Amino acid sequence: MIGKFFGQILIFLVRFYQAAISPFFPASCRYTPTCSHYTIEAIRIHGPLRGGWLGLKRISSCHPWGGSGYDPVPERKEKAGSPDP
């Protein structure tokens, strides 16, 4: 419950950035999906800790000497011993 709440706060902060800050700067993300969309998707799939970490790693690689192109959020790996659906 706390994790979900924390995840919603992080998503709200990214959405605030998308609406209030990002429009004042030219589009410069080298990746598809953009770093902010990637971060939101990562938080939704992996939760606030791992998703936030994946988002930070992605943002830190978004520079002229970093990667570029299509880079989707990795799929969530099931823990060992969890029942199959």
Coordinates of N, CA and C in Angstrom, one line a residue:
M1 N 0.8 -1.2 0.0 CA 0.0 0.0 0.0 C 0.9 1.3 0.0
I2 N 1.9 1.3 0.8 CA 2.8 2.5 0.9 C 3.5 2.6 -0.4
G3 N 4.0 1.4 -1.0 CA 4.7 1.4 -2.2 C 3.9 2.0 -3.4
K4 N 2.6 1.6 -3.4 CA 1.7 2.1 -4.5 C 1.5 3.6 -4.3
F5 N 1.4 4.1 -3.1 CA 1.2 5.5 -2.8 C 2.5 6.3 -3.3
F6 N 3.6 5.7 -2.9 CA 4.9 6.4 -3.3 C 5.0 6.4 -4.8
G7 N 4.6 5.3 -5.4 CA 4.7 5.3 -6.9 C 3.8 6.3 -7.5
Q8 N 2.6 6.5 -7.0 CA 1.7 7.5 -7.5 C 2.3 8.9 -7.3
I9 N 3.0 9.2 -6.2 CA 3.7 10.5 -6.0 C 4.8 10.7 -7.1
L10 N 5.6 9.6 -7.3 CA 6.6 9.8 -8.3 C 6.0 10.0 -9.7
I11 N 4.9 9.3 -10.0 CA 4.3 9.5 -11.3 C 3.7 10.9 -11.4
F12 N 3.2 11.4 -10.3 CA 2.7 12.8 -10.3 C 3.8 13.8 -10.6
L13 N 5.0 13.6 -10.0 CA 6.1 14.5 -10.2 C 6.6 14.5 -11.7
V14 N 6.6 13.3 -12.3 CA 7.0 13.2 -13.7 C 5.9 13.9 -14.5
R15 N 4.7 13.7 -14.3 CA 3.6 14.3 -15.0 C 3.7 15.9 -14.8
F16 N 4.0 16.3 -13.7 CA 4.2 17.8 -13.4 C 5.3 18.3 -14.3
Y17 N 6.4 17.5 -14.3 CA 7.5 17.9 -15.2 C 7.1 18.0 -16.7
Q18 N 6.3 17.0 -17.1 CA 5.8 16.9 -18.5 C 4.9 18.1 -18.8
A19 N 4.1 18.5 -17.9 CA 3.1 19.6 -18.2 C 3.7 21.0 -17.9
A20 N 4.5 21.2 -16.9 CA 4.9 22.5 -16.5 C 6.3 22.9 -16.8
I21 N 7.2 22.0 -17.0 CA 8.6 22.3 -17.2 C 9.0 22.0 -18.7
S22 N 8.8 20.7 -19.1 CA 9.2 20.3 -20.4 C 8.8 21.1 -21.6
P23 N 7.6 21.7 -21.6 CA 7.2 22.6 -22.7 C 8.1 23.8 -23.0
F24 N 8.9 24.2 -22.0 CA 9.7 25.3 -22.2 C 11.1 25.0 -22.8
F25 N 11.3 23.7 -23.0 CA 12.6 23.3 -23.6 C 12.3 22.5 -24.9
P26 N 13.3 22.6 -25.9 CA 13.1 21.9 -27.1 C 13.2 20.4 -26.8
A27 N 12.5 19.6 -27.6 CA 12.5 18.1 -27.5 C 14.0 17.7 -27.7
S28 N 14.5 16.9 -26.8 CA 15.9 16.5 -26.9 C 16.2 15.1 -26.5
C29 N 15.2 14.4 -26.1 CA 15.4 13.0 -25.7 C 15.8 12.2 -26.9
R30 N 16.8 11.4 -26.7 CA 17.4 10.5 -27.8 C 16.7 9.2 -27.9
Y31 N 15.8 8.9 -27.0 CA 15.2 7.6 -26.9 C 13.7 7.6 -27.3
T32 N 13.2 6.4 -27.6 CA 11.8 6.2 -27.8 C 11.5 5.0 -26.9
P33 N 10.5 5.1 -26.0 CA 9.8 6.2 -25.6 C 10.7 7.3 -24.9
T34 N 10.1 8.5 -24.8 CA 10.9 9.5 -24.1 C 11.2 9.1 -22.7
C35 N 12.2 9.7 -22.1 CA 12.7 9.4 -20.7 C 11.6 9.5 -19.7
S36 N 10.7 10.5 -19.8 CA 9.7 10.7 -18.8 C 8.6 9.6 -19.0
H37 N 8.2 9.3 -20.2 CA 7.3 8.2 -20.5 C 7.8 6.9 -20.0
Y38 N 9.1 6.6 -20.3 CA 9.8 5.4 -19.8 C 9.7 5.3 -18.3
T39 N 10.0 6.4 -17.6 CA 10.0 6.4 -16.2 C 8.6 6.0 -15.6
I40 N 7.6 6.6 -16.2 CA 6.2 6.3 -15.7 C 5.9 4.9 -15.9
E41 N 6.2 4.3 -17.1 CA 5.9 2.9 -17.4 C 6.8 2.0 -16.5
A42 N 8.0 2.4 -16.2 CA 8.9 1.5 -15.4 C 8.3 1.5 -13.9
I43 N 7.8 2.6 -13.4 CA 7.2 2.7 -12.1 C 5.9 1.8 -12.1
R44 N 5.1 1.9 -13.1 CA 3.9 1.1 -13.1 C 4.2 -0.4 -13.2
I45 N 5.2 -0.8 -13.9 CA 5.5 -2.2 -14.1 C 6.3 -2.8 -12.9
H46 N 7.3 -2.0 -12.5 CA 8.3 -2.5 -11.5 C 8.1 -2.0 -10.1
G47 N 7.2 -1.0 -9.9 CA 7.1 -0.4 -8.6 C 8.0 0.8 -8.5
P48 N 7.8 1.6 -7.4 CA 8.5 2.9 -7.2 C 10.1 2.7 -7.1
L49 N 10.5 1.7 -6.4 CA 12.0 1.6 -6.2 C 12.7 1.2 -7.4
R50 N 12.4 0.0 -7.9 CA 13.1 -0.5 -9.2 C 12.7 0.4 -10.4
G51 N 11.4 0.8 -10.5 CA 11.0 1.6 -11.6 C 11.7 3.0 -11.6
G52 N 11.8 3.6 -10.4 CA 12.5 4.8 -10.2 C 13.9 4.7 -10.6
W53 N 14.6 3.6 -10.2 CA 16.0 3.4 -10.5 C 16.2 3.2 -12.0
L54 N 15.3 2.4 -12.6 CA 15.4 2.3 -14.1 C 15.3 3.6 -14.8
G55 N 14.3 4.5 -14.3 CA 14.1 5.8 -14.9 C 15.4 6.7 -14.7
L56 N 16.0 6.6 -13.5 CA 17.2 7.4 -13.3 C 18.4 6.9 -14.2
K57 N 18.5 5.6 -14.3 CA 19.5 5.1 -15.2 C 19.3 5.6 -16.6
R58 N 18.1 5.5 -17.1 CA 17.7 6.0 -18.4 C 18.1 7.4 -18.6
I59 N 17.6 8.3 -17.7 CA 17.9 9.7 -17.8 C 19.4 10.0 -17.8
S60 N 20.1 9.3 -17.0 CA 21.6 9.5 -16.9 C 22.3 9.1 -18.2
S61 N 21.7 8.3 -19.0 CA 22.3 7.9 -20.3 C 21.8 8.7 -21.5
C62 N 21.0 9.6 -21.2 CA 20.4 10.4 -22.3 C 21.3 11.7 -22.5
H63 N 22.4 11.5 -23.2 CA 23.3 12.6 -23.5 C 24.0 12.3 -24.8
P64 N 24.7 13.2 -25.4 CA 25.3 13.0 -26.8 C 26.1 11.8 -26.9
W65 N 26.8 11.3 -25.8 CA 27.7 10.2 -25.9 C 27.0 8.9 -25.4
G66 N 25.7 9.0 -25.1 CA 25.0 7.9 -24.6 C 24.3 7.1 -25.7
G67 N 23.3 6.3 -25.3 CA 22.6 5.5 -26.3 C 21.5 6.3 -27.0
S68 N 20.8 5.7 -27.9 CA 19.7 6.3 -28.6 C 18.8 5.2 -29.2
G69 N 17.7 5.6 -29.7 CA 16.8 4.7 -30.4 C 15.7 4.1 -29.5
Y70 N 15.1 3.0 -30.0 CA 14.1 2.3 -29.2 C 14.6 1.6 -28.0
D71 N 14.1 1.9 -26.8 CA 14.6 1.3 -25.6 C 13.4 1.1 -24.7
P72 N 12.7 -0.1 -24.8 CA 11.5 -0.3 -24.0 C 11.9 -0.6 -22.5
V73 N 10.9 -0.5 -21.6 CA 11.1 -0.9 -20.2 C 11.2 -2.4 -20.2
P74 N 12.2 -3.0 -19.5 CA 12.3 -4.4 -19.4 C 11.1 -5.1 -18.8
E75 N 10.8 -6.3 -19.2 CA 9.6 -7.0 -18.6 C 9.9 -7.3 -17.1
R76 N 8.9 -7.4 -16.4 CA 9.1 -7.8 -15.0 C 9.3 -9.3 -14.9
K77 N 10.4 -9.7 -14.2 CA 10.7 -11.1 -14.0 C 10.0 -11.6 -12.8
E78 N 9.4 -12.8 -12.9 CA 8.7 -13.4 -11.8 C 9.7 -14.0 -10.8
K79 N 9.4 -13.9 -9.6 CA 10.3 -14.4 -8.6 C 10.3 -15.9 -8.6
A80 N 11.4 -16.6 -8.3 CA 11.5 -18.0 -8.3 C 10.5 -18.6 -7.2
G81 N 9.8 -19.6 -7.6 CA 8.9 -20.2 -6.6 C 7.5 -19.6 -6.7
S82 N 7.3 -18.6 -7.5 CA 5.9 -18.1 -7.6 C 5.1 -19.0 -8.5
P83 N 3.8 -19.1 -8.2 CA 3.0 -20.0 -9.0 C 2.7 -19.5 -10.4
D84 N 2.6 -20.4 -11.4 CA 2.3 -20.0 -12.7 C 0.9 -19.7 -12.9
P85 N 0.5 -18.7 -13.7 CA -0.9 -18.4 -13.9 C -1.7 -19.4 -14.6

